[in-house]
Amino acid sequence: MTKIQDSVLKKQDEDWKKDQRDHKRVPAITNGIVNPAKPSVGNVKRALETAILTPPDSEEVRKQYGQTQGLWSQSSGKLEYALYKTFLSILFVIYACVRYIQYEYNRVKIRILNLAYSPSNTPQLIRQDVMKLQKLPKRLAAILEKKREGDVGGGTSGLLNDGSELVAWSISAGIKHLTLYDYDGHLKRNVDEFRSSVFHKLCKYYDPTNVPKFAVRIPQWNKVYFNSANADTSEAKKVAIEISLLSNRDGRETIIDLTKTMAELCAHDEMKLSDITMKLIDSELTQLVGHEPDLLLYFGPSLDLQGFPPWHIRLTEFYWERDNDQVTYSVFIRGLKKYASCKMNVGK
């Protein structure tokens, strides 16, 4: 480990001790709507009532009406205002209807895909799906999000189950490196529970006496865990997959810490300014965070990177299903199919 990496890891460790949890992700403002991607008849009704029935109580509007002279001018102004509001309301209703039809179509399509692509806890079925592909990503990444406790598959246990499913699918598909990212770092803080969840999930896919070996790597702590929490480390060195757990702390904040560290080393004449090159930065970030994934999957209604390390997605392919909010095998295999069919032109 170089001096730069050692200094950055020390800073990260100090920040982690000061705050035992990463900065909590603030959800987007949705005006109280549970699922903003899903159109609601009630929301359309409320918007229409606001647009048509609510009188113009804006002070600026009242001022303009007060300056208008004559009964005819005042009546025509109100009529024009009502026409504009009616026209905008009609446009809104048309958009809401089109969006609702589109949402229902996407949801039905996702249900059909889930029925068509069902691994049934069987690695052989996953291998059959993968064997048809021309190429596979060597490094796969996925952005996971913790759902509310009351939702299906919500809470920390739901997040651990989603991560375990992805590990089982990746091993069955022959992918050797998997990166799991969740903004608040719940997987990191529950690494022992996550290892046990992965082990039990692999027992369902494979014979319990022949469970594939795996390693869980946490770059921020510079630690590697092998197999389940009670496994013998000496017997688990050769693994079928390496799982990296990342959070928002491994993104921009790591780049900032690296920049500060190199600036301090230059200020103390421990490093020359000419030594700082793009190759050095790329090498240090690779050691601190990991390699760039070939494919990034997001299991949400619209693509939201949520602070995923920006340095590591320069040539990464993205895939998500619109209006989807579940970690499903259909999204996983369709993402692999898209990657297999894409053509990448890298400039010199």
PDB file of N, CA and C in Angstrom, residues 136-186:
ATOM      1  N   LEU A 136     -20.014 -11.548 -22.025  1.00  0.00           N
ATOM      2  CA  LEU A 136     -20.499 -11.248 -20.682  1.00  0.00           C
ATOM      3  C   LEU A 136     -19.625 -10.173 -20.051  1.00  0.00           C
ATOM      4  N   PRO A 137     -20.191  -9.343 -19.197  1.00  0.00           N
ATOM      5  CA  PRO A 137     -19.349  -8.368 -18.493  1.00  0.00           C
ATOM      6  C   PRO A 137     -18.424  -9.063 -17.491  1.00  0.00           C
ATOM      7  N   LYS A 138     -17.165  -8.673 -17.501  1.00  0.00           N
ATOM      8  CA  LYS A 138     -16.240  -9.234 -16.522  1.00  0.00           C
ATOM      9  C   LYS A 138     -16.515  -8.678 -15.130  1.00  0.00           C
ATOM     10  N   ARG A 139     -16.975  -7.423 -15.110  1.00  0.00           N
ATOM     11  CA  ARG A 139     -17.267  -6.771 -13.830  1.00  0.00           C
ATOM     12  C   ARG A 139     -18.675  -6.175 -13.915  1.00  0.00           C
ATOM     13  N   LEU A 140     -19.502  -6.585 -12.985  1.00  0.00           N
ATOM     14  CA  LEU A 140     -20.898  -6.137 -12.940  1.00  0.00           C
ATOM     15  C   LEU A 140     -21.121  -5.306 -11.680  1.00  0.00           C
ATOM     16  N   ALA A 141     -21.896  -4.248 -11.813  1.00  0.00           N
ATOM     17  CA  ALA A 141     -22.249  -3.406 -10.667  1.00  0.00           C
ATOM     18  C   ALA A 141     -23.757  -3.221 -10.630  1.00  0.00           C
ATOM     19  N   ALA A 142     -24.286  -3.028  -9.430  1.00  0.00           N
ATOM     20  CA  ALA A 142     -25.726  -2.822  -9.258  1.00  0.00           C
ATOM     21  C   ALA A 142     -25.953  -1.804  -8.147  1.00  0.00           C
ATOM     22  N   ILE A 143     -26.912  -0.915  -8.375  1.00  0.00           N
ATOM     23  CA  ILE A 143     -27.314   0.070  -7.365  1.00  0.00           C
ATOM     24  C   ILE A 143     -28.572  -0.441  -6.681  1.00  0.00           C
ATOM     25  N   LEU A 144     -28.494  -0.630  -5.378  1.00  0.00           N
ATOM     26  CA  LEU A 144     -29.623  -1.120  -4.591  1.00  0.00           C
ATOM     27  C   LEU A 144     -30.131  -0.001  -3.687  1.00  0.00           C
ATOM     28  N   GLU A 145     -31.406  -0.058  -3.378  1.00  0.00           N
ATOM     29  CA  GLU A 145     -31.999   0.975  -2.533  1.00  0.00           C
ATOM     30  C   GLU A 145     -32.845   0.322  -1.459  1.00  0.00           C
ATOM     31  N   LYS A 146     -32.656   0.779  -0.241  1.00  0.00           N
ATOM     32  CA  LYS A 146     -33.430   0.250   0.876  1.00  0.00           C
ATOM     33  C   LYS A 146     -34.841   0.816   0.839  1.00  0.00           C
ATOM     34  N   LYS A 147     -35.824  -0.083   0.822  1.00  0.00           N
ATOM     35  CA  LYS A 147     -37.224   0.337   0.794  1.00  0.00           C
ATOM     36  C   LYS A 147     -37.722   0.548   2.212  1.00  0.00           C
ATOM     37  N   ARG A 148     -38.886   1.144   2.309  1.00  0.00           N
ATOM     38  CA  ARG A 148     -39.473   1.404   3.632  1.00  0.00           C
ATOM     39  C   ARG A 148     -39.813   0.098   4.336  1.00  0.00           C
ATOM     40  N   GLU A 149     -39.838   0.154   5.644  1.00  0.00           N
ATOM     41  CA  GLU A 149     -40.048  -1.051   6.451  1.00  0.00           C
ATOM     42  C   GLU A 149     -41.383  -1.729   6.147  1.00  0.00           C
ATOM     43  N   GLY A 150     -42.409  -0.951   5.863  1.00  0.00           N
ATOM     44  CA  GLY A 150     -43.722  -1.527   5.642  1.00  0.00           C
ATOM     45  C   GLY A 150     -43.928  -2.126   4.264  1.00  0.00           C
ATOM     46  N   ASP A 151     -43.044  -1.829   3.313  1.00  0.00           N
ATOM     47  CA  ASP A 151     -43.203  -2.320   1.948  1.00  0.00           C
ATOM     48  C   ASP A 151     -42.754  -3.771   1.834  1.00  0.00           C
ATOM     49  N   VAL A 152     -43.218  -4.421   0.750  1.00  0.00           N
ATOM     50  CA  VAL A 152     -42.778  -5.789   0.477  1.00  0.00           C
ATOM     51  C   VAL A 152     -41.287  -5.771   0.113  1.00  0.00           C
ATOM     52  N   GLY A 153     -40.501  -6.600   0.802  1.00  0.00           N
ATOM     53  CA  GLY A 153     -39.062  -6.603   0.567  1.00  0.00           C
ATOM     54  C   GLY A 153     -38.369  -5.360   1.084  1.00  0.00           C
ATOM     55  N   GLY A 154     -38.997  -4.697   2.065  1.00  0.00           N
ATOM     56  CA  GLY A 154     -38.423  -3.477   2.605  1.00  0.00           C
ATOM     57  C   GLY A 154     -37.525  -3.723   3.803  1.00  0.00           C
ATOM     58  N   GLY A 155     -36.927  -2.654   4.303  1.00  0.00           N
ATOM     59  CA  GLY A 155     -36.040  -2.749   5.457  1.00  0.00           C
ATOM     60  C   GLY A 155     -34.678  -3.308   5.100  1.00  0.00           C
ATOM     61  N   THR A 156     -33.846  -3.454   6.101  1.00  0.00           N
ATOM     62  CA  THR A 156     -32.497  -3.975   5.895  1.00  0.00           C
ATOM     63  C   THR A 156     -32.515  -5.425   5.424  1.00  0.00           C
ATOM     64  N   SER A 157     -33.433  -6.217   5.942  1.00  0.00           N
ATOM     65  CA  SER A 157     -33.517  -7.626   5.538  1.00  0.00           C
ATOM     66  C   SER A 157     -33.854  -7.752   4.064  1.00  0.00           C
ATOM     67  N   GLY A 158     -34.720  -6.886   3.560  1.00  0.00           N
ATOM     68  CA  GLY A 158     -35.035  -6.900   2.133  1.00  0.00           C
ATOM     69  C   GLY A 158     -33.845  -6.513   1.278  1.00  0.00           C
ATOM     70  N   LEU A 159     -33.067  -5.537   1.755  1.00  0.00           N
ATOM     71  CA  LEU A 159     -31.862  -5.126   1.027  1.00  0.00           C
ATOM     72  C   LEU A 159     -30.833  -6.250   0.991  1.00  0.00           C
ATOM     73  N   LEU A 160     -30.657  -6.942   2.117  1.00  0.00           N
ATOM     74  CA  LEU A 160     -29.717  -8.068   2.156  1.00  0.00           C
ATOM     75  C   LEU A 160     -30.173  -9.188   1.225  1.00  0.00           C
ATOM     76  N   ASN A 161     -31.467  -9.436   1.164  1.00  0.00           N
ATOM     77  CA  ASN A 161     -31.990 -10.482   0.283  1.00  0.00           C
ATOM     78  C   ASN A 161     -31.774 -10.123  -1.188  1.00  0.00           C
ATOM     79  N   ASP A 162     -31.984  -8.843  -1.540  1.00  0.00           N
ATOM     80  CA  ASP A 162     -31.756  -8.410  -2.924  1.00  0.00           C
ATOM     81  C   ASP A 162     -30.288  -8.583  -3.322  1.00  0.00           C
ATOM     82  N   GLY A 163     -29.385  -8.191  -2.418  1.00  0.00           N
ATOM     83  CA  GLY A 163     -27.963  -8.368  -2.699  1.00  0.00           C
ATOM     84  C   GLY A 163     -27.581  -9.830  -2.834  1.00  0.00           C
ATOM     85  N   SER A 164     -28.165 -10.690  -2.000  1.00  0.00           N
ATOM     86  CA  SER A 164     -27.874 -12.128  -2.065  1.00  0.00           C
ATOM     87  C   SER A 164     -28.361 -12.735  -3.374  1.00  0.00           C
ATOM     88  N   GLU A 165     -29.538 -12.296  -3.840  1.00  0.00           N
ATOM     89  CA  GLU A 165     -30.061 -12.783  -5.120  1.00  0.00           C
ATOM     90  C   GLU A 165     -29.107 -12.425  -6.257  1.00  0.00           C
ATOM     91  N   LEU A 166     -28.616 -11.214  -6.265  1.00  0.00           N
ATOM     92  CA  LEU A 166     -27.694 -10.794  -7.313  1.00  0.00           C
ATOM     93  C   LEU A 166     -26.399 -11.598  -7.280  1.00  0.00           C
ATOM     94  N   VAL A 167     -25.929 -11.925  -6.091  1.00  0.00           N
ATOM     95  CA  VAL A 167     -24.723 -12.740  -5.973  1.00  0.00           C
ATOM     96  C   VAL A 167     -24.961 -14.128  -6.567  1.00  0.00           C
ATOM     97  N   ALA A 168     -26.100 -14.740  -6.247  1.00  0.00           N
ATOM     98  CA  ALA A 168     -26.418 -16.077  -6.761  1.00  0.00           C
ATOM     99  C   ALA A 168     -26.553 -16.063  -8.275  1.00  0.00           C
ATOM    100  N   TRP A 169     -27.222 -15.039  -8.828  1.00  0.00           N
ATOM    101  CA  TRP A 169     -27.362 -14.949 -10.279  1.00  0.00           C
ATOM    102  C   TRP A 169     -26.013 -14.743 -10.959  1.00  0.00           C
ATOM    103  N   SER A 170     -25.166 -13.920 -10.359  1.00  0.00           N
ATOM    104  CA  SER A 170     -23.860 -13.628 -10.961  1.00  0.00           C
ATOM    105  C   SER A 170     -22.966 -14.864 -10.965  1.00  0.00           C
ATOM    106  N   ILE A 171     -22.949 -15.615  -9.867  1.00  0.00           N
ATOM    107  CA  ILE A 171     -22.144 -16.840  -9.821  1.00  0.00           C
ATOM    108  C   ILE A 171     -22.644 -17.840 -10.855  1.00  0.00           C
ATOM    109  N   SER A 172     -23.963 -17.982 -10.964  1.00  0.00           N
ATOM    110  CA  SER A 172     -24.528 -18.928 -11.934  1.00  0.00           C
ATOM    111  C   SER A 172     -24.230 -18.506 -13.372  1.00  0.00           C
ATOM    112  N   ALA A 173     -24.143 -17.195 -13.602  1.00  0.00           N
ATOM    113  CA  ALA A 173     -23.849 -16.693 -14.946  1.00  0.00           C
ATOM    114  C   ALA A 173     -22.362 -16.713 -15.269  1.00  0.00           C
ATOM    115  N   GLY A 174     -21.518 -16.949 -14.278  1.00  0.00           N
ATOM    116  CA  GLY A 174     -20.078 -17.000 -14.505  1.00  0.00           C
ATOM    117  C   GLY A 174     -19.379 -15.667 -14.374  1.00  0.00           C
ATOM    118  N   ILE A 175     -20.007 -14.702 -13.714  1.00  0.00           N
ATOM    119  CA  ILE A 175     -19.399 -13.384 -13.491  1.00  0.00           C
ATOM    120  C   ILE A 175     -18.536 -13.441 -12.236  1.00  0.00           C
ATOM    121  N   LYS A 176     -17.293 -12.993 -12.356  1.00  0.00           N
ATOM    122  CA  LYS A 176     -16.324 -13.150 -11.266  1.00  0.00           C
ATOM    123  C   LYS A 176     -16.274 -11.958 -10.311  1.00  0.00           C
ATOM    124  N   HIS A 177     -16.722 -10.789 -10.765  1.00  0.00           N
ATOM    125  CA  HIS A 177     -16.623  -9.587  -9.924  1.00  0.00           C
ATOM    126  C   HIS A 177     -17.968  -8.871  -9.904  1.00  0.00           C
ATOM    127  N   LEU A 178     -18.471  -8.616  -8.710  1.00  0.00           N
ATOM    128  CA  LEU A 178     -19.753  -7.944  -8.529  1.00  0.00           C
ATOM    129  C   LEU A 178     -19.587  -6.806  -7.524  1.00  0.00           C
ATOM    130  N   THR A 179     -20.090  -5.628  -7.899  1.00  0.00           N
ATOM    131  CA  THR A 179     -20.069  -4.466  -7.019  1.00  0.00           C
ATOM    132  C   THR A 179     -21.498  -4.110  -6.637  1.00  0.00           C
ATOM    133  N   LEU A 180     -21.769  -4.057  -5.342  1.00  0.00           N
ATOM    134  CA  LEU A 180     -23.088  -3.682  -4.834  1.00  0.00           C
ATOM    135  C   LEU A 180     -22.979  -2.327  -4.149  1.00  0.00           C
ATOM    136  N   TYR A 181     -23.796  -1.401  -4.595  1.00  0.00           N
ATOM    137  CA  TYR A 181     -23.750  -0.026  -4.080  1.00  0.00           C
ATOM    138  C   TYR A 181     -25.092   0.323  -3.451  1.00  0.00           C
ATOM    139  N   ASP A 182     -25.053   0.759  -2.208  1.00  0.00           N
ATOM    140  CA  ASP A 182     -26.233   1.379  -1.604  1.00  0.00           C
ATOM    141  C   ASP A 182     -25.793   2.662  -0.925  1.00  0.00           C
ATOM    142  N   TYR A 183     -26.538   3.709  -1.103  1.00  0.00           N
ATOM    143  CA  TYR A 183     -26.121   5.053  -0.733  1.00  0.00           C
ATOM    144  C   TYR A 183     -25.715   5.168   0.728  1.00  0.00           C
ATOM    145  N   ASP A 184     -26.532   4.635   1.626  1.00  0.00           N
ATOM    146  CA  ASP A 184     -26.302   4.825   3.059  1.00  0.00           C
ATOM    147  C   ASP A 184     -25.341   3.809   3.671  1.00  0.00           C
ATOM    148  N   GLY A 185     -24.870   2.837   2.893  1.00  0.00           N
ATOM    149  CA  GLY A 185     -23.895   1.883   3.408  1.00  0.00           C
ATOM    150  C   GLY A 185     -24.465   0.845   4.353  1.00  0.00           C
ATOM    151  N   HIS A 186     -25.735   0.449   4.158  1.00  0.00           N
ATOM    152  CA  HIS A 186     -26.336  -0.563   5.039  1.00  0.00           C
ATOM    153  C   HIS A 186     -25.649  -1.925   4.869  1.00  0.00           C
TER     154      HIS A 186
END
